[in-house]
Each structure stands twice: as C-alpha cells, then as structure tokens.
XYZ file of C-alpha atoms in Angstrom:
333
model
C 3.701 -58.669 28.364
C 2.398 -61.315 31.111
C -0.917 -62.322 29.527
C -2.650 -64.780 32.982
C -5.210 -62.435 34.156
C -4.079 -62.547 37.567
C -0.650 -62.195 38.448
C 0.973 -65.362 40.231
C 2.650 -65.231 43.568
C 5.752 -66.694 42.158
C 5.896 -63.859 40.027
C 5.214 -61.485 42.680
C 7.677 -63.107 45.248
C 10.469 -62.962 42.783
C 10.073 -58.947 42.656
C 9.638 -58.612 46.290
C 10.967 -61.071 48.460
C 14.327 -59.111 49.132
C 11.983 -55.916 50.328
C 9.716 -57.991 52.435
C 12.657 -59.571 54.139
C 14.216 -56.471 54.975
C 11.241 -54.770 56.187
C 10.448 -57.497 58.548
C 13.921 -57.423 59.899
C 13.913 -53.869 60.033
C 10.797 -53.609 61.587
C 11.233 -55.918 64.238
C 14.421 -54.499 64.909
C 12.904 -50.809 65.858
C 10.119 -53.070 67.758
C 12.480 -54.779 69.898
C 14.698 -52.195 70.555
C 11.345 -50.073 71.765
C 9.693 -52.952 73.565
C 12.436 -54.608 75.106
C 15.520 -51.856 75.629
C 12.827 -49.628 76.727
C 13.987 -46.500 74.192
C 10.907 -45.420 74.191
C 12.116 -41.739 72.731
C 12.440 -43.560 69.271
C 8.792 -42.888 68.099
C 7.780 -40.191 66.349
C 4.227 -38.450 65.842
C 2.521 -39.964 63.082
C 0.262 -36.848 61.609
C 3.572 -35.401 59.819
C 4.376 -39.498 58.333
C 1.348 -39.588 57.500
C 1.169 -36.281 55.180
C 4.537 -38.023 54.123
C 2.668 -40.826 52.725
C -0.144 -39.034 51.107
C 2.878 -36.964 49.204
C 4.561 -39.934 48.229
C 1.506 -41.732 46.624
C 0.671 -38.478 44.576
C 4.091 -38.562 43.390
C 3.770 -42.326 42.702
C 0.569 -41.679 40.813
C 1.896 -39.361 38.779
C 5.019 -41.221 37.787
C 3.180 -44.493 37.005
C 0.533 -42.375 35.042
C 4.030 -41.027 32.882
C 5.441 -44.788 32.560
C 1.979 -46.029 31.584
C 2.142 -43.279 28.770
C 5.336 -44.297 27.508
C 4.201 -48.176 27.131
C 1.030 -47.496 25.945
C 2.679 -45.036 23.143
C 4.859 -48.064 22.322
C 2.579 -50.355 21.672
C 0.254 -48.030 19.616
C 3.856 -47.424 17.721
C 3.540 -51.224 17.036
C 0.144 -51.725 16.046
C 1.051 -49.178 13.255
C 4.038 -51.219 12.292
C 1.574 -54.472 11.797
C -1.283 -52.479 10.013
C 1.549 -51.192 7.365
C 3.289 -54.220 7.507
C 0.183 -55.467 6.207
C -0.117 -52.573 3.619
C 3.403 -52.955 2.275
C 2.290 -56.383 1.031
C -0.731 -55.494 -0.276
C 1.106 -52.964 -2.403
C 3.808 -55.169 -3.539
C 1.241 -57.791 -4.714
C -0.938 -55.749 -6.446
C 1.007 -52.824 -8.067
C 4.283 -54.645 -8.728
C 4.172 -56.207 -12.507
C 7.345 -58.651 -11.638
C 7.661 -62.173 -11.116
C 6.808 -64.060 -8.072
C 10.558 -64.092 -6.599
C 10.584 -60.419 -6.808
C 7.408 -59.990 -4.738
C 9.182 -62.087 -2.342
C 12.295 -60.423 -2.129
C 10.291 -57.151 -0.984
C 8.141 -58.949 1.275
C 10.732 -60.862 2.661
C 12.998 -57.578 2.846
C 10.149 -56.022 5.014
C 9.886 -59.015 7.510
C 14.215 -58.657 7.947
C 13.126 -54.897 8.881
C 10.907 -55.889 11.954
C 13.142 -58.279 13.272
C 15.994 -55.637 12.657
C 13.745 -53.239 14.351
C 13.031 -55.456 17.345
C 16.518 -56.484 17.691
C 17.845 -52.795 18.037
C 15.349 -51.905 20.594
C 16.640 -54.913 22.908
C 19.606 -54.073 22.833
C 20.311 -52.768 26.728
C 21.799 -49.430 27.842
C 22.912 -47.750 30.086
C 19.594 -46.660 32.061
C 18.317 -50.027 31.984
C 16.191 -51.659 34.519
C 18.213 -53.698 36.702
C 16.193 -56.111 39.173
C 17.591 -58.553 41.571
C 19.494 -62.126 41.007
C 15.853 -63.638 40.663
C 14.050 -62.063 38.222
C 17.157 -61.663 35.918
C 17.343 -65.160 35.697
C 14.160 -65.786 34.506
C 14.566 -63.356 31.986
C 17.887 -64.693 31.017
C 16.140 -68.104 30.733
C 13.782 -66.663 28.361
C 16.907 -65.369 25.542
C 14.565 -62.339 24.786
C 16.120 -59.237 26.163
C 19.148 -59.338 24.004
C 18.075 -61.371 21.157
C 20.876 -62.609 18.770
C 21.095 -60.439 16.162
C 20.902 -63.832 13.219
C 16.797 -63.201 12.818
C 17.157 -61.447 9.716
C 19.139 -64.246 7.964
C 16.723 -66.499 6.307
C 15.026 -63.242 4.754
C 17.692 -61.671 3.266
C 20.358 -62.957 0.047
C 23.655 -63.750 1.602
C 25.159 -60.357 -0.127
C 22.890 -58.195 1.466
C 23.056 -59.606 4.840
C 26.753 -59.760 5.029
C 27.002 -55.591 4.053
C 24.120 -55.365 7.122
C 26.619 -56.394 9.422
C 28.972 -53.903 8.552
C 25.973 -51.072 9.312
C 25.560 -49.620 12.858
C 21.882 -48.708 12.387
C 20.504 -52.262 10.094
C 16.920 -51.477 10.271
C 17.678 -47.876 8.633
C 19.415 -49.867 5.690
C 16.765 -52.155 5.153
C 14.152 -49.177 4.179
C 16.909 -47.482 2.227
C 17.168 -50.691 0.445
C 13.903 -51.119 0.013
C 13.735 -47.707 -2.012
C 16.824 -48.627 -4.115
C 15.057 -51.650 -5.359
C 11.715 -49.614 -5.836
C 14.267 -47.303 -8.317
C 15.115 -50.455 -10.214
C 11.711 -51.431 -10.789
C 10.449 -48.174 -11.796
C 13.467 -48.697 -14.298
C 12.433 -51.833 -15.757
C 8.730 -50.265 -15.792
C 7.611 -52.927 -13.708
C 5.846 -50.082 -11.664
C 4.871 -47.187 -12.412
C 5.876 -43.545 -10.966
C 2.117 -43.179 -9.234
C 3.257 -46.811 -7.753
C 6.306 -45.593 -6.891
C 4.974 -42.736 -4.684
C 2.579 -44.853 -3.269
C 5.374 -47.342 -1.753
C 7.514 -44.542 -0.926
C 4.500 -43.226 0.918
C 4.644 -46.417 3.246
C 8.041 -46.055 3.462
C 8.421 -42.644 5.169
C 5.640 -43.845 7.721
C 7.740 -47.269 8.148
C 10.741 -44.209 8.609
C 8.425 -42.565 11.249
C 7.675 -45.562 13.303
C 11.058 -46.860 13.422
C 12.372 -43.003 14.652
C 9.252 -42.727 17.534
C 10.691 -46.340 18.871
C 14.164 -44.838 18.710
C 13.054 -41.581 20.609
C 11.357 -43.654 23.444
C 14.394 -46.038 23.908
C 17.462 -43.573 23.346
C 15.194 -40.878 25.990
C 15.442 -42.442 29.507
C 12.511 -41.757 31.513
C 13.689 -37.951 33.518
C 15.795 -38.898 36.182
C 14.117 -36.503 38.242
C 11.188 -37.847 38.750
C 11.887 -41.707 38.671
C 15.050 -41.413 41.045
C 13.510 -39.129 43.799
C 10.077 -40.994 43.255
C 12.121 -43.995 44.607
C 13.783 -41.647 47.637
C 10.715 -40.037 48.445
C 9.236 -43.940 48.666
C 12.199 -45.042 50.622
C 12.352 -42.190 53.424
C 8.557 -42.931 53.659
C 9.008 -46.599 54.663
C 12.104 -46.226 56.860
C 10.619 -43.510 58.941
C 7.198 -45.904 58.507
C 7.683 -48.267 61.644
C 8.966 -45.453 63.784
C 5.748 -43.550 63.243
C 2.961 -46.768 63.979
C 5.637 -46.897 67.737
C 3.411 -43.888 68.912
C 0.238 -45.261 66.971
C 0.268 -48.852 68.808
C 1.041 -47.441 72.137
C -1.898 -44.899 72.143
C -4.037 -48.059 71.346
C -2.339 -50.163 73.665
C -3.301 -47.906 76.679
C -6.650 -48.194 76.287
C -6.464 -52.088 75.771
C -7.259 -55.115 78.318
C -3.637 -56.860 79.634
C -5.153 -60.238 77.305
C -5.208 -58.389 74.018
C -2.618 -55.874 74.844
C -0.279 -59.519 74.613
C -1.593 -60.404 70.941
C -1.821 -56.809 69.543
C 1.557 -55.600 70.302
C 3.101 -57.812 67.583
C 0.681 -56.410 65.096
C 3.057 -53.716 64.569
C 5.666 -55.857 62.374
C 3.326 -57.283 59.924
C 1.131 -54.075 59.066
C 4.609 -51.964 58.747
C 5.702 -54.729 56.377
C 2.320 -54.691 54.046
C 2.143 -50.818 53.953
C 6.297 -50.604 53.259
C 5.331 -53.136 50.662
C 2.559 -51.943 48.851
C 4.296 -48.908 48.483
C 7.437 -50.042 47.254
C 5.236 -52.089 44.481
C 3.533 -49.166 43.854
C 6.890 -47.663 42.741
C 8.456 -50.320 41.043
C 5.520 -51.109 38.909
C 5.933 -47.302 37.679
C 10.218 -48.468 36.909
C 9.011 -51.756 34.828
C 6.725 -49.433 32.858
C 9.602 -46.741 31.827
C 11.364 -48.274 28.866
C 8.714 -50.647 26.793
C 11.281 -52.218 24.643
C 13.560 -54.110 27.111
C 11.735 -57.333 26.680
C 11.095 -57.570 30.068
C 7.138 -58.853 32.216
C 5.397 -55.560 31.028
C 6.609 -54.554 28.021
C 5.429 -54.847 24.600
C 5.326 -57.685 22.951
C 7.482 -57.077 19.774
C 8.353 -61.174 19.118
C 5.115 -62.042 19.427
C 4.053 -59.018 16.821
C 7.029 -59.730 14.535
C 5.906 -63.521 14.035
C 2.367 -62.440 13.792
C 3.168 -59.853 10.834
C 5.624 -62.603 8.945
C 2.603 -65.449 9.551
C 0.210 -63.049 7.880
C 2.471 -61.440 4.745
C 4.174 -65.332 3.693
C 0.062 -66.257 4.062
C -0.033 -63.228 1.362
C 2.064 -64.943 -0.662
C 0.259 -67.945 -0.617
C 3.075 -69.908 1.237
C 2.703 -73.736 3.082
C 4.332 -74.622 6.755
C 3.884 -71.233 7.809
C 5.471 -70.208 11.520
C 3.407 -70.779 14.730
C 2.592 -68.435 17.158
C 5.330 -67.021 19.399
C 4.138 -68.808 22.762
C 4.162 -67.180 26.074
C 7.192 -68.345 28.420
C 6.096 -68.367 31.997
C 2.920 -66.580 31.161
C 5.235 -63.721 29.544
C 4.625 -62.822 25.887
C 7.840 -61.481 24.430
C-alpha cells in the first residue's frame, strides 16, 4: 500500500515510461507521414472516436469501481483478522487456567497462523499481474511478493513445524491444531466446556476469514471484463492520433501562417497525454484486481501481521518487542 500522499514521478515513470515512449513514436509517426508524405486520406472523423472514448471510460469506470471492491473487501477481511487476533488472546489469558508457557504456546500458535496466512496469499499464480522489467525490480528488491515461507519458525516447537511442511494448505493446520490443543485442555479441566465453545467460536470466524482471502485470490478478476477493458483502451488510443489529423487541420485553416508553424506540432504531445491518461486509467483498475500480491496497492498484510504479534506478545507482558514493519520506497507491505 504506498502510504506518501502524493504519488512520486519516479513511481509513476516506472509504470509508464514504455507507453509514453511508444505513443510519442507512434504519434509522430502518423504526423509525419500526414504532414510530410502528404497522405492526407489517413484521418478519420473524430465524432465516431470520440463516442469511442466516452465508451471506453464507462467501461474503465466500471472495471476500476469492481477492482476497488475487491481491495477494499480485502482489507476489511484483514481488519477482522487483527480485531480477533486480538480476541483470541484475550480469551486465552483470561479463560485458560494453565501455566504461563501454555498461554504462550496458543498465542504464539495464532501469530504462526497470520504469517501462514500471509505467506499463502503471496504466493503468485497463474493470472498474476505482470508489469514491465522496471517495476518488477523494485518489487523484487523489496522480497515481499513471494515471501520465504521460514516466518512461522520462531512460533512454533520444532515438531510441529517440521509436520507443517509436509501440509499443502499450513494455515488450515494451524486452526485445526489449535482445536486439538483446546481438546486437551478441556481434558485436563484447565477450561471449561462454555470456554471451549467460546474459543471454538473464534475459531470458525478465524476459518471464515482465512476461506474469504482464499476465494478472492484463487477467483481471478472475470477475464471478460479486465481483458477487453484493456482492448477496448487500446483500439481507442491507436485510432486516437488518426482522429485529432482531421481535428488540427480544421483548426489550422482558420489560423494565421505564424501560429499555424507552432500549433501544428501540438498534435504529438496532446495525443500522448490523452493515450496516457487513459491507459493509467486502465492499469490502475489491473493493480487493484488481486489485493494479496504484495504489490504498490495492495493490502498491507506484513505490516498487519507485525502489528497483531507487537500487540498479543505486549498481552503477554513480553520485553524487546518487534518494531514496526517500515515502508520500502514509500510502499507498506
């Protein structure tokens, strides 16, 4: 999630600098061929590109309004992972009649299950984003969209995290285990059997939460609508400078020979903007699809996963807690 309030131009050039050099070459391709071949049957009317254009941004609109839905759902998904996160512990403290390594082990178990959690969702796919040479190295810099799958170690006993290796779905385990250890306790009447519904009741929600995450990353965004948004987006701004030929020479008849001289070359930089803003338009609706790839827009799950273990180890009334996951380039992961 990029946190500066205003978006820097690095950034910004790293996304588009391929587009905006091949829609200046392509523009002033069509513009010299026009101008200076004299193929002046190239142009085309611009009432039908424009009605083109007003399509395309509905269609836009509507798939960023979709992508926006998806991230938004994620990160609602996640804010009910902290809140229980924070209810788990509460439980454990106060209902479980065990000692202080016990409480632990629980807690401790819970923290492996959001950094299981996170780790899964990172994992890519094969409908995954893929942006030029650029940006992918910045990410890659950054180690956060495929995390190494070691950050449940140091919260789990060395038996239990060598049989989570061995399991194709860990985070799924961890709960299960969770509610195996519950049995033993319940057992040893260190809780009782209200207690024990009470922590299974956090359970199935923790159950629920992990299975919505799964549902948004396993369901790619529908193909229909992201692939021909891009089409639709990419006919516009290839027919775009052939349609502002027939614009600039209307204006140019009715112009004086001095500015006829200086407006001419207008024509390349205002195809360029519009071809860009609509392309950005487009792309920003891609970035927004899948909200786990631990990519610019996306939510945040590091950051969340340090932020719940920071506040449950400050439950158990542990020293040298963690810091803050830090933002990397202005990017919270």
């Amino acid at each position: 999630m990029y946190i500066k309030r205003n978006i820097s131009w690095k950034i910004i050039l790293r996304f588009a600098w391929r587009n905006i050099v091949f829609f200046t070459l392509y523009t002033a391709g069509i513009f010299s061929v026009y101008h200076f071949l004299d193929w002046k049957f190239i142009d085309i009317p611009f009432q039908p590109l424009s009605l083109i254009g007003i399509a395309v941004a509905f269609y836009i609109g509507f798939k960023n309004s979709q992508s926006y839905d998806r991230f938004w759902e994620g990160r609602k998904i996640w804010g009910g992972i902290v809140n229980y996160s924070r209810t788990w512990a509460n439980q454990v403290l106060s209902l479980v009649n065990e000692n202080h390594e016990t409480k632990k082990v629980l807690i401790y178990r819970h923290i492996a299950w959001i950094n299981a959690l996170r780790v899964q969702l990172r994992q890519p796919n094969s409908f995954s984003i893929k942006e030029n040479a650029s940006v992918e190295r910045l990410f890659k810099k950054h180690g956060e969209q495929n995390p190494a799958c070691t950050s449940t170690r140091n919260f789990l006993s060395d038996k239990e995290y060598q049989d989570l290796l061995k399991r194709k779905n860990p985070a799924t385990h961890l709960v299960k285990n969770q509610g195996l250890h519950l049995k033993e306790l319940l057992e040893k009447d260190k809780i009782t059997e209200f207690d024990k519904q009470l922590f299974h009741g956090v359970l199935e929600e923790l159950y629920n939460l992990q299975g919505k995450c799964e549902r948004i990353k396993n369901t790619p965004f529908p193909r229909q609508y992201a692939y021909f948004s891009t089409v639709f987006t990419w006919i516009f701004v290839l027919l775009l400078p052939f349609g502002l030929l027939n614009v600039f020479e209307n204006e140019l008849n009715e112009m004086s020979h001095e500015i006829k001289q200086w407006f001419i070359f207008m024509m390349i930089p205002l195809s360029v903007l519009v071809s860009w803003i609509f392309t950005t338009m487009e792309k920003v609706g891609s970035n927004s699809e899948d909200p786990f790839e631990g990519r610019i827009n996306d939510v945040p799950m590091t950051a969340l996963c340090k932020t719940i273990e920071i506040d449950l180890r400050d439950m158990l009334d542990e020293e040298n807690l963690p810091e803050k996951e830090k933002p990397k380039d202005n990017i919270l992961y």
